[in-house]
Tab-separated table of N, CA and C in Angstrom:
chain	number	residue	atom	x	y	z
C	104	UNK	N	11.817	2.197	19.995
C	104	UNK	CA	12.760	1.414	19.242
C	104	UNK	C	12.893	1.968	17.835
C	105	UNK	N	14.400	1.879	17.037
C	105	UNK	CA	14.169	2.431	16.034
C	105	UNK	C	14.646	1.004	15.358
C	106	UNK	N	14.034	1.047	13.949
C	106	UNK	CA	14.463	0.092	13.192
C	106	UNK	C	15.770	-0.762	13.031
C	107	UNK	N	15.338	-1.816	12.810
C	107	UNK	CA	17.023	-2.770	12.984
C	107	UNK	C	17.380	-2.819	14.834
C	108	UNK	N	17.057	-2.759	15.964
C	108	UNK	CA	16.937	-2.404	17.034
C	108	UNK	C	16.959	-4.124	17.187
C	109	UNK	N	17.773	-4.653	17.894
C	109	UNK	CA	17.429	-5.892	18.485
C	109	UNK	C	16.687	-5.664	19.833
C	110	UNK	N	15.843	-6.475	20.498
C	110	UNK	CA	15.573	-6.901	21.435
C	110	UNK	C	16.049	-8.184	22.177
C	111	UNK	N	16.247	-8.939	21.542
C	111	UNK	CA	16.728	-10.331	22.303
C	111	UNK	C	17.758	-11.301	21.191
C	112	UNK	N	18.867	-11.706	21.517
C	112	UNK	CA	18.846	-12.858	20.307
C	112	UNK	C	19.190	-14.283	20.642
C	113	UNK	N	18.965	-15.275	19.866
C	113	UNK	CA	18.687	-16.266	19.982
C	113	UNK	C	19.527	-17.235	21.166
C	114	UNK	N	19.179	-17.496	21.992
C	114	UNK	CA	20.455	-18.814	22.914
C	114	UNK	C	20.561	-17.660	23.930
C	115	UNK	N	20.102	-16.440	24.262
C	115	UNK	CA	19.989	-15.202	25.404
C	115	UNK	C	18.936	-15.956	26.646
C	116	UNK	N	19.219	-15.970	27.547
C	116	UNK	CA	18.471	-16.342	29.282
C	116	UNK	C	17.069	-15.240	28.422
C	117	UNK	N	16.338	-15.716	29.085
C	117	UNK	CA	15.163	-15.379	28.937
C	117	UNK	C	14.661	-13.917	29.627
C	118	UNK	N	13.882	-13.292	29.853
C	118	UNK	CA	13.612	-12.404	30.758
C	118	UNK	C	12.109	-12.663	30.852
C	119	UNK	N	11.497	-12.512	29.656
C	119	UNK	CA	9.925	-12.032	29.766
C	119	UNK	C	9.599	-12.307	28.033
C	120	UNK	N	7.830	-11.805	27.959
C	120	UNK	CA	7.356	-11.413	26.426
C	120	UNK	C	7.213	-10.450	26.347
C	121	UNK	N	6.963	-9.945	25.009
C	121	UNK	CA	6.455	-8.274	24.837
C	121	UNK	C	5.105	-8.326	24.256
C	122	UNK	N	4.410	-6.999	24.247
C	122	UNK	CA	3.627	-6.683	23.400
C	122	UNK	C	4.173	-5.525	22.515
C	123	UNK	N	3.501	-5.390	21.737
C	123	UNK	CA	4.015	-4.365	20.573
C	123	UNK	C	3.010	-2.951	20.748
C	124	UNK	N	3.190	-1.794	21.149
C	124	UNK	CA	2.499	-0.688	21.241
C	124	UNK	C	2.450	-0.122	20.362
C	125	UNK	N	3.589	0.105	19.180
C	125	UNK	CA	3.521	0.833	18.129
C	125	UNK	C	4.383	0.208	17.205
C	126	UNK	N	4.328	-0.128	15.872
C	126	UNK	CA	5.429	-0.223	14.720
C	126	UNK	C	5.387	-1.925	14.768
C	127	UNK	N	6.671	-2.854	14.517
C	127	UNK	CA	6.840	-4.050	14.046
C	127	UNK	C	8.023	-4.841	14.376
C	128	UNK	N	7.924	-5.304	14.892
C	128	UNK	CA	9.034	-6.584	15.368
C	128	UNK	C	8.779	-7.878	14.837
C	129	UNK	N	10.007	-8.294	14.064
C	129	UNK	CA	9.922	-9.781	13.890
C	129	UNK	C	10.857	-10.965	14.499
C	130	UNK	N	10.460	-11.964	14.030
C	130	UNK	CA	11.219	-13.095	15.232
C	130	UNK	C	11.567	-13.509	13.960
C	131	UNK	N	13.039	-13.792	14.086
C	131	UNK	CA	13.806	-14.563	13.147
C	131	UNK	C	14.836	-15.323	13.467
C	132	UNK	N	14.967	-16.590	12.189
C	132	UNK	CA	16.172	-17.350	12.801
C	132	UNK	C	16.872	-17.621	11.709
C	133	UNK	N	18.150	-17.202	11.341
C	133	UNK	CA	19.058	-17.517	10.370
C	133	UNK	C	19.445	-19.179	10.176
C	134	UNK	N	19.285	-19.568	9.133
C	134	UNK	CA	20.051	-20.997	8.740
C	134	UNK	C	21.058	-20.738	8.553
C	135	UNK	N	21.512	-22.527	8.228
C	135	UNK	CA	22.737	-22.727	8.099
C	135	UNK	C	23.771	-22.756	6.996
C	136	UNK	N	22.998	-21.968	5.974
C	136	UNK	CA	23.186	-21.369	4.552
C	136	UNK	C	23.418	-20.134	4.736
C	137	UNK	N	22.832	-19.475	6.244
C	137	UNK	CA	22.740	-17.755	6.105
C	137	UNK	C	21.536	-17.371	5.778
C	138	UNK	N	20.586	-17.771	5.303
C	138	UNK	CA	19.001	-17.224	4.479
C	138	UNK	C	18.551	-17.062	6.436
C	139	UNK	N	17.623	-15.810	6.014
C	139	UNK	CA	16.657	-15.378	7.116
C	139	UNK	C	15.489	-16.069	7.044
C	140	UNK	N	14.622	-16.369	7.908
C	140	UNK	CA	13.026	-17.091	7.906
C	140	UNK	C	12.983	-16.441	8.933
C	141	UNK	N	11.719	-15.790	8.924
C	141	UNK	CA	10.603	-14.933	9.680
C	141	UNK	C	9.438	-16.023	10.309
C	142	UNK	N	9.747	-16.017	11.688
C	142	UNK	CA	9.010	-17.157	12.126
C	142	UNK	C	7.432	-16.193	12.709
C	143	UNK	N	8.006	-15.180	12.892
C	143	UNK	CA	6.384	-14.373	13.686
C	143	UNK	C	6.606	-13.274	13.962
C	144	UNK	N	5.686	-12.341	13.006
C	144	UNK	CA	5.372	-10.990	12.827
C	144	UNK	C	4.914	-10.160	13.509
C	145	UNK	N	5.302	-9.359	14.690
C	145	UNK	CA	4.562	-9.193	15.677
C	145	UNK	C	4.218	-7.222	15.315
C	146	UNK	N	2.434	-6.717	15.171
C	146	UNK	CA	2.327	-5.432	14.851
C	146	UNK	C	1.601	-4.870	16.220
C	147	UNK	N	1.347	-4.019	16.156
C	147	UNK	CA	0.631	-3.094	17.245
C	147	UNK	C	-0.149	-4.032	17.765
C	148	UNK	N	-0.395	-4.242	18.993
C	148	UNK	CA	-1.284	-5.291	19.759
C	148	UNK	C	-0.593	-6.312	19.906
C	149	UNK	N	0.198	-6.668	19.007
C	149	UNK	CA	0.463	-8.737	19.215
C	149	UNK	C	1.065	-8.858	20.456
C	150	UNK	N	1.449	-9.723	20.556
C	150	UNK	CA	2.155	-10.192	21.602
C	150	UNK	C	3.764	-10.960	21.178
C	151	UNK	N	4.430	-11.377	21.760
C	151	UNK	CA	5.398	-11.977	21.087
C	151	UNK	C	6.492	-12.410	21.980
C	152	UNK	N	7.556	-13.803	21.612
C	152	UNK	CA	8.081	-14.462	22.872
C	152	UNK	C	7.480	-15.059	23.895
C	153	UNK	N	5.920	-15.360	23.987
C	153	UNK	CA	5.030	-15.735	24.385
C	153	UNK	C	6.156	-17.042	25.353
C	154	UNK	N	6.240	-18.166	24.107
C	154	UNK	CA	7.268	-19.454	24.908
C	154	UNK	C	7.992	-19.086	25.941
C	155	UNK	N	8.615	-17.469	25.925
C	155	UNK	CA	9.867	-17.302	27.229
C	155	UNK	C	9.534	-17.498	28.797
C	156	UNK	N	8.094	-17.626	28.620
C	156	UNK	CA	7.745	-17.938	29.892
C	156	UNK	C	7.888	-18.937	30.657
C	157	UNK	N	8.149	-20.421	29.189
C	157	UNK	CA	8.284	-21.536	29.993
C	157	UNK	C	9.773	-22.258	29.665
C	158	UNK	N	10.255	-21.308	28.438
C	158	UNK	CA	11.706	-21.239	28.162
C	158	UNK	C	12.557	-20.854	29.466
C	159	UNK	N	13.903	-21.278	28.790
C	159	UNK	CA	15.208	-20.590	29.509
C	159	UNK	C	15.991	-19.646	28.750
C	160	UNK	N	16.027	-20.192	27.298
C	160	UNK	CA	16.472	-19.227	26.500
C	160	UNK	C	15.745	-18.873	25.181
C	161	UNK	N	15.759	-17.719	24.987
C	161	UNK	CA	15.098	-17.386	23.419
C	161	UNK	C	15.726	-18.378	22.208
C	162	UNK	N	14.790	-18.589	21.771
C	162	UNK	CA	14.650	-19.344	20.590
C	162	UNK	C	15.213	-18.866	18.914
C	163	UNK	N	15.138	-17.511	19.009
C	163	UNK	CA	15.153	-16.627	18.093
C	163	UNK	C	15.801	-15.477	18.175
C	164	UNK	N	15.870	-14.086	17.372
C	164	UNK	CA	15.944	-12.906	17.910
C	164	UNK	C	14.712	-12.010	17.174
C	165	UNK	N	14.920	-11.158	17.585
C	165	UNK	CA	13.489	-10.325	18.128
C	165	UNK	C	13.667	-8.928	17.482
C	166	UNK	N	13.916	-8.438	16.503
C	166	UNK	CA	14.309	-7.688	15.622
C	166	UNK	C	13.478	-6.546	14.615
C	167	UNK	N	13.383	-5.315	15.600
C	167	UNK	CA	12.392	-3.685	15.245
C	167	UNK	C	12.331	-3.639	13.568
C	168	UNK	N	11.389	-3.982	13.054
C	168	UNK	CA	11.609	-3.626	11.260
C	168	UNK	C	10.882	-2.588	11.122
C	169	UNK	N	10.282	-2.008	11.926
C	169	UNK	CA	9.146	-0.791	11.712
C	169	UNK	C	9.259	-0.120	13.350
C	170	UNK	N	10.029	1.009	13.345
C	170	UNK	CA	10.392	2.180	14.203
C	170	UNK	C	9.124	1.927	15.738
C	171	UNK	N	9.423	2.155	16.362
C	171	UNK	CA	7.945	2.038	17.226
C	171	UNK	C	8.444	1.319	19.047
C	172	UNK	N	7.249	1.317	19.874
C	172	UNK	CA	7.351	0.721	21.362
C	172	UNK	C	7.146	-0.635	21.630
C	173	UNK	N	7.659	-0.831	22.280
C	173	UNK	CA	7.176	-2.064	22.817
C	173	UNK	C	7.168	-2.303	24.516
C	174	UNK	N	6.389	-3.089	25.092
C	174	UNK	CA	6.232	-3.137	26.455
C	174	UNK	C	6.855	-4.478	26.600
C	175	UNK	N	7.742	-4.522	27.965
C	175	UNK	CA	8.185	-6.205	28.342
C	175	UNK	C	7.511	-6.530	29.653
C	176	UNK	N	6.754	-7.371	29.441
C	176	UNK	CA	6.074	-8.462	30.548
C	176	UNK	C	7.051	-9.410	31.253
C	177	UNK	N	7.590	-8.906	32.148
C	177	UNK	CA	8.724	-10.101	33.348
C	177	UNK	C	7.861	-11.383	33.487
C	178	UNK	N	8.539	-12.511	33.194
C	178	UNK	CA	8.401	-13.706	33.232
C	178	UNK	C	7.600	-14.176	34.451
C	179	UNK	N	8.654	-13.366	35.248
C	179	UNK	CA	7.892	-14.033	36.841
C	179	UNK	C	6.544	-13.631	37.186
C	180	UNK	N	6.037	-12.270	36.175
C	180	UNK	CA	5.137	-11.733	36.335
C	180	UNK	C	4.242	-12.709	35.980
C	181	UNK	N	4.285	-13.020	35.023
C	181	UNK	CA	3.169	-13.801	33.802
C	181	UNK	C	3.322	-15.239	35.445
C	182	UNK	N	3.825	-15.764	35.262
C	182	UNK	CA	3.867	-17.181	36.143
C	182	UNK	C	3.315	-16.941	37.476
C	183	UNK	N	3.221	-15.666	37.914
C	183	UNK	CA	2.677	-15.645	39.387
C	183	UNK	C	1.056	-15.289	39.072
C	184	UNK	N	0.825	-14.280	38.041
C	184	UNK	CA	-0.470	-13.847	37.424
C	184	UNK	C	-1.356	-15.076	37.455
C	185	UNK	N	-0.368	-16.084	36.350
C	185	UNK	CA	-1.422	-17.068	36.383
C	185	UNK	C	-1.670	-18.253	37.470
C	186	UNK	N	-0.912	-18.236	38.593
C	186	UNK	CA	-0.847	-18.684	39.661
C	186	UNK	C	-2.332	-18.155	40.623
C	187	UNK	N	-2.253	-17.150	40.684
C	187	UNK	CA	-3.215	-16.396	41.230
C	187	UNK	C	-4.689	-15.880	40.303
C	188	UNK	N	-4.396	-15.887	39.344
C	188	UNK	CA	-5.865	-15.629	38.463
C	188	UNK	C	-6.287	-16.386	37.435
C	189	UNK	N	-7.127	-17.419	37.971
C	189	UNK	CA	-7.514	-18.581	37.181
C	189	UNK	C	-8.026	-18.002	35.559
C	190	UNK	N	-8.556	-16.875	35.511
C	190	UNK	CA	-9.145	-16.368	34.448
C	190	UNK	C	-7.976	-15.719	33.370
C	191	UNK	N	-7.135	-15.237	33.765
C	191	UNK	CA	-5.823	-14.908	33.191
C	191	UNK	C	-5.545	-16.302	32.798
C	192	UNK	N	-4.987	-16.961	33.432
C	192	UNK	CA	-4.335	-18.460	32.547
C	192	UNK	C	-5.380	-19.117	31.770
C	193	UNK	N	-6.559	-18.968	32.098
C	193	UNK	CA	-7.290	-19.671	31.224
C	193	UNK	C	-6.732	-18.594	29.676
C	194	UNK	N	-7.226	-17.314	30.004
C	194	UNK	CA	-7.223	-16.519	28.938
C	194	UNK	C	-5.724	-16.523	28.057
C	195	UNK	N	-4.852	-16.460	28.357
C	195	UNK	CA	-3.257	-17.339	28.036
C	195	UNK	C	-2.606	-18.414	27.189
C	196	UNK	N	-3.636	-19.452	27.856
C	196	UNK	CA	-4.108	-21.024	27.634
C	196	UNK	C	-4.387	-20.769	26.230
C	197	UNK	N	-5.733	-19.909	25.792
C	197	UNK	CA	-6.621	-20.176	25.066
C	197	UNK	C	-5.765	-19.462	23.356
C	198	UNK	N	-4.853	-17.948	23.898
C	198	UNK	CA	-4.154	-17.362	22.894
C	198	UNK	C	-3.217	-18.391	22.469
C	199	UNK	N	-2.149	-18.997	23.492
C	199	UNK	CA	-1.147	-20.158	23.392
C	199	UNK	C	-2.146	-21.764	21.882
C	200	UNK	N	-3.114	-21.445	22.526
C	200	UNK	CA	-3.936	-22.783	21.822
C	200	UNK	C	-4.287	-22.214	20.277
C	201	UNK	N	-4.748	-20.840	19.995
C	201	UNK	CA	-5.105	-20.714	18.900
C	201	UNK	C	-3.356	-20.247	18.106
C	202	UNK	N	-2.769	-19.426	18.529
C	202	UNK	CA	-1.247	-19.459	18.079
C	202	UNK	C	-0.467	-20.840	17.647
C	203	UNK	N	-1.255	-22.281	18.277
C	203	UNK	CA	-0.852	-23.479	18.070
C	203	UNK	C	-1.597	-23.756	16.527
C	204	UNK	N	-2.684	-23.195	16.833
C	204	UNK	CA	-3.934	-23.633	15.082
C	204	UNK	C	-2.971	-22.539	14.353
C	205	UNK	N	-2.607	-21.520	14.146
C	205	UNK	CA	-2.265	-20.305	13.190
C	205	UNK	C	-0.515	-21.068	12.433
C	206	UNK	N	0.127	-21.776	13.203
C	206	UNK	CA	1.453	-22.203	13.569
C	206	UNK	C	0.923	-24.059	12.573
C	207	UNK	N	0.495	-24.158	12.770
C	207	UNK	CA	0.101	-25.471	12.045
C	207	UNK	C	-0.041	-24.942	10.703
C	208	UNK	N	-1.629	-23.954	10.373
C	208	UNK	CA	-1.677	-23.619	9.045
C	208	UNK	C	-0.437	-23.248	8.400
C	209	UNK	N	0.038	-22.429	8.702
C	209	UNK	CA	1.690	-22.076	8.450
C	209	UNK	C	2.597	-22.958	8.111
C	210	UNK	N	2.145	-24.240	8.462
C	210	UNK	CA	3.208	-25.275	8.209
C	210	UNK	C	2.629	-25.647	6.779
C	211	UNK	N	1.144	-25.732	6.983
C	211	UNK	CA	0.511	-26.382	5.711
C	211	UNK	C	0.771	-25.322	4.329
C	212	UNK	N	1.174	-24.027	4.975
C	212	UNK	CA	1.558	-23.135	3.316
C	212	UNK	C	2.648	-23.715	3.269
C	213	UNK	N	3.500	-23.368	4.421
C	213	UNK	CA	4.938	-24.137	3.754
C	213	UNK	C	5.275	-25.185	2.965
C	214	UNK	N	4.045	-26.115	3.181
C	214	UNK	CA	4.579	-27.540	2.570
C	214	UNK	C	4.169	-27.362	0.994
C	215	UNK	N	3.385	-26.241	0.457
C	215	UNK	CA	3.082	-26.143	-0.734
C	215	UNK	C	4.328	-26.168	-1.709
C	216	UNK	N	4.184	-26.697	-2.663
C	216	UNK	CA	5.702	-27.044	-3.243
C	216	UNK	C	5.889	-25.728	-4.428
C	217	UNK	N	4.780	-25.499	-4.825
C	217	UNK	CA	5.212	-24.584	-5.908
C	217	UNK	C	5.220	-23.250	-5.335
C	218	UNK	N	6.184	-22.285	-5.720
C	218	UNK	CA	6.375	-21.044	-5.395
C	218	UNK	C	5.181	-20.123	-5.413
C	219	UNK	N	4.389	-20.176	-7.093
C	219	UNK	CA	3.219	-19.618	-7.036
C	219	UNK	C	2.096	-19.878	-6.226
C	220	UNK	N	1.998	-20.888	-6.265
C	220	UNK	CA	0.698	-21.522	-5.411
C	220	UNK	C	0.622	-20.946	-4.115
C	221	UNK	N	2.487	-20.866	-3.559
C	221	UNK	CA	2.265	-20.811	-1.847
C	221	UNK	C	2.366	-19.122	-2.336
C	222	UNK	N	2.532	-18.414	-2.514
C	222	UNK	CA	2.710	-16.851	-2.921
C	222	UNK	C	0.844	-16.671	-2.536
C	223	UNK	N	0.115	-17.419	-3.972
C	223	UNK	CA	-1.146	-17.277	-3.641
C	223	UNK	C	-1.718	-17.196	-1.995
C	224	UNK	N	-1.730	-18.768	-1.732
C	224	UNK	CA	-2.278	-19.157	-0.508
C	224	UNK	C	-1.545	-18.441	0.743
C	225	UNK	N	-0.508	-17.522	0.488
C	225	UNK	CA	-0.034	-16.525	1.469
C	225	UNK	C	-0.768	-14.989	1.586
C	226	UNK	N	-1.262	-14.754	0.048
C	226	UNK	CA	-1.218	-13.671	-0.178
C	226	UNK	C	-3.025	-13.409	0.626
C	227	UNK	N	-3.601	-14.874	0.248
C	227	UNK	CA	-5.352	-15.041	0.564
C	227	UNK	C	-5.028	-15.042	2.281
C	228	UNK	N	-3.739	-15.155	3.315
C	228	UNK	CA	-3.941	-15.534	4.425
C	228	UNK	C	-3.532	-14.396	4.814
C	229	UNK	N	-3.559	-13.258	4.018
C	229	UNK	CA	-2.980	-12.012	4.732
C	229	UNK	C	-1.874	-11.493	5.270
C	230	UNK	N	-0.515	-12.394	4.587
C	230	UNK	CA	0.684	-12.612	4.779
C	230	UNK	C	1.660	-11.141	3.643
C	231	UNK	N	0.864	-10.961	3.017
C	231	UNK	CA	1.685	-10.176	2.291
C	231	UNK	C	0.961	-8.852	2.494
C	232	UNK	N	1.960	-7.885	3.748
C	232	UNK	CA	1.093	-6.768	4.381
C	232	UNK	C	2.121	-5.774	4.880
C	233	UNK	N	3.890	-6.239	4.263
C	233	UNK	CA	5.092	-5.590	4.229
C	233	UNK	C	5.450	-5.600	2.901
C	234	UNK	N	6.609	-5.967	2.437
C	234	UNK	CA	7.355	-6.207	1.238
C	234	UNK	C	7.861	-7.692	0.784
C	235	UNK	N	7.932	-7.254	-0.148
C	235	UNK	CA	8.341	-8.561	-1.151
C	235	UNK	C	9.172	-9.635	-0.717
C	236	UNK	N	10.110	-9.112	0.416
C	236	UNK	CA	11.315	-9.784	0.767
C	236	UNK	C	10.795	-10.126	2.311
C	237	UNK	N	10.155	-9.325	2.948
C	237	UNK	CA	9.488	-9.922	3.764
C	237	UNK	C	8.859	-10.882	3.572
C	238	UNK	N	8.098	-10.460	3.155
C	238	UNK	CA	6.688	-12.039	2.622
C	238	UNK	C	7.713	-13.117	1.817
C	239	UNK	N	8.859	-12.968	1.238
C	239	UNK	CA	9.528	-14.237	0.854
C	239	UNK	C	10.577	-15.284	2.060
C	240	UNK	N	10.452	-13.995	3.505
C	240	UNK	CA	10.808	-14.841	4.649
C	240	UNK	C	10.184	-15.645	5.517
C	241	UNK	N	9.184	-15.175	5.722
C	241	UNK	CA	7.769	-15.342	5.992
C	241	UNK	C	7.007	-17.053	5.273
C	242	UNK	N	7.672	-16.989	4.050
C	242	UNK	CA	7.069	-18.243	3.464
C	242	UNK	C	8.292	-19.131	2.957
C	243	UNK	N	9.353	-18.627	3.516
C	243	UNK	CA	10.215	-19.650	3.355
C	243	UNK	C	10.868	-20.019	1.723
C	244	UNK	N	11.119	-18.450	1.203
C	244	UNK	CA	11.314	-18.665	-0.450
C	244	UNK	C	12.463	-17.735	-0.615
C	245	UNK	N	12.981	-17.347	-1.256
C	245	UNK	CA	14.255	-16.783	-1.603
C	245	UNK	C	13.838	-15.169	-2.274
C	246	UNK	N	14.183	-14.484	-1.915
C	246	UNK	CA	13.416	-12.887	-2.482
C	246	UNK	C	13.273	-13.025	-4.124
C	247	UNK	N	14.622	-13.937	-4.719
C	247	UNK	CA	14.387	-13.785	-6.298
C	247	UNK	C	13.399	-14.675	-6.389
C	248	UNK	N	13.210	-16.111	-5.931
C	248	UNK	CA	12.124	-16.747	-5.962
C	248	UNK	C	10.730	-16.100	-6.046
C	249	UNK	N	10.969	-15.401	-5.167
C	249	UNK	CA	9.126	-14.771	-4.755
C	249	UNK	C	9.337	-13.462	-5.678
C	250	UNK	N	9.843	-13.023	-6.275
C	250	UNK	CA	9.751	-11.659	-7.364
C	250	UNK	C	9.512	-12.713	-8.477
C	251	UNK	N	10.604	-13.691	-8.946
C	251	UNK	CA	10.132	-14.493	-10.181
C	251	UNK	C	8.133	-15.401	-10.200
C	252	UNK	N	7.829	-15.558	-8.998
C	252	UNK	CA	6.736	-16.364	-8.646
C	252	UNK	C	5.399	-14.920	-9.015
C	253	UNK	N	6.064	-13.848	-8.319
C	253	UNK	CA	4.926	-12.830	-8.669
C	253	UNK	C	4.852	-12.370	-9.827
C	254	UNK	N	6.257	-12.221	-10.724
C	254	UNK	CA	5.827	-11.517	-12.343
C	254	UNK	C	5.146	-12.612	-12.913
C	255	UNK	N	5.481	-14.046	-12.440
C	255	UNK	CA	4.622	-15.070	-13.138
C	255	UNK	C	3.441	-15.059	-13.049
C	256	UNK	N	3.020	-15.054	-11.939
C	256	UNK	CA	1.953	-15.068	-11.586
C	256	UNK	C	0.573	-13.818	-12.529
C	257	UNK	N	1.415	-12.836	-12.373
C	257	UNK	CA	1.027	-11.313	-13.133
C	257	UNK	C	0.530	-11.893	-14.563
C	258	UNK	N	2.049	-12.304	-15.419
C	258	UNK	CA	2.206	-12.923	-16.298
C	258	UNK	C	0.821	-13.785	-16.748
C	259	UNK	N	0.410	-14.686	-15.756
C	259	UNK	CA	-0.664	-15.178	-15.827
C	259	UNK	C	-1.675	-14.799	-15.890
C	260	UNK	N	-2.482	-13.559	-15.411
C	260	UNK	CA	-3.493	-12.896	-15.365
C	260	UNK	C	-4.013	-13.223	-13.708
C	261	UNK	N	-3.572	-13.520	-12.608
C	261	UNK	CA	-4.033	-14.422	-11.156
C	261	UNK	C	-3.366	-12.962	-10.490
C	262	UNK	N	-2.495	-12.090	-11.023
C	262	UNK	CA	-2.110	-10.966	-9.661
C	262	UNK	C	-1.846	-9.970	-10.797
C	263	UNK	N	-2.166	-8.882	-9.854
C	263	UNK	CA	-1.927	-7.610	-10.797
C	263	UNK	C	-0.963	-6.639	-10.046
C	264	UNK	N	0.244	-6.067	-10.612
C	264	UNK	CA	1.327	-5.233	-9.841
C	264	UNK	C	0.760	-3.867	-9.855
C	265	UNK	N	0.209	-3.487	-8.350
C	265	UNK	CA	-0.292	-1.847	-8.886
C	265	UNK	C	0.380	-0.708	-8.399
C	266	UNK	N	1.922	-1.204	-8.317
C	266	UNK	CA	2.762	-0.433	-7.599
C	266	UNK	C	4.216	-0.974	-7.756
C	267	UNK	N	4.954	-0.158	-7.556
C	267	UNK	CA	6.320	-1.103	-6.821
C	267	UNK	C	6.420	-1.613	-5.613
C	268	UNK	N	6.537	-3.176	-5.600
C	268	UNK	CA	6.731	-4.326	-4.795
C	268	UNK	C	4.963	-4.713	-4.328
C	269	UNK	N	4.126	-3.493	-5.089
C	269	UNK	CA	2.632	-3.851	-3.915
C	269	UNK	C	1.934	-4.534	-5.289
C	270	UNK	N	1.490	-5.919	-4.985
C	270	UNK	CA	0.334	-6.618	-5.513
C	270	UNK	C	-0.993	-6.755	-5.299
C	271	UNK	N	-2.044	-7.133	-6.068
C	271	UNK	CA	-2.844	-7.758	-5.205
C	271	UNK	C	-3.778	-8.630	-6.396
C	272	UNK	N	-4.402	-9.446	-5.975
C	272	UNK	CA	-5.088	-10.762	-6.422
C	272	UNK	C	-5.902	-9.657	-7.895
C	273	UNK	N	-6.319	-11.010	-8.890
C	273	UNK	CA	-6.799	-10.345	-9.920
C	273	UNK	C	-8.249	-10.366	-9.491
């Protein structure tokens, strides 16, 4: 896949999930303003579209930001797998269950009201590991928002800029 590469988009019949073999796919869903939110970052290893299994249609679209492979797992595959291998669905079960804990915390940055604060508590959760404008989709902030939140922050002595767009904690 090369960058900007869709895979699926949103209200599409389902097929299957992927895993990611090489590079970066994200799941995104445009509002009704137009602003992008990055619902799930998927890098080498992850998995992703996980729901299409018990979906009909994608939720989202599925969108290459970093050049690279990906493998697709057929739906029917996953549903007969775990039909037949109790240890597979358990093992499924258990990713689905902790993706449910990761998906909660996520809600709890979101609800942080101040820009800096959630910048922080993004930056400590390992959220800021692309760019600036990424990580401001990702947390649900506006790219000028999250550039004004980080020189502040700088400003403050709490982050230090040791690059262009790259931060990190003081």
């Amino acid at each position: 896949m090369q960058k900007g590469d869709v895979l699926f988009c949103q209200n599409q019949t389902t097929s299957g999930l992927y895993r990611v073999v090489s590079g970066c796919v994200t799941l995104q869903r445009t509002g009704l303003g137009g602003d992008t939110l990055t619902l799930h970052r998927a890098v080498s290893g992850g998995l992703f579209a996980e729901a299409s299994v018990f979906s009909e249609t994608y939720h989202c679209d599925a969108i290459c930001t970093e050049a690279g492979s990906v493998i697709k797992i057929a739906k029917a595959d996953v549903k007969a797998t775990m039909q037949s291998n109790p240890a597979f669905c358990e093992g499924f079960t258990r990713l689905l269950a902790v993706q449910v804990q990761q998906y909660r915390a996520h809600i709890e940055l979101l609800a942080i009201p101040s820009a800096k604060e959630r910048i922080l508590a993004a930056v400590q959760a390992g959220y800021f590991d692309a760019t600036v404008t990424e990580l401001a989709t990702r947390i649900n902030l506006s790219h000028e928002a999250c550039y004004r939140a980080l020189r502040g922050l700088c400003d403050d002595g709490r982050m230090i800029r040791v690059g262009r767009g790259k931060y990190t904690l003081s």
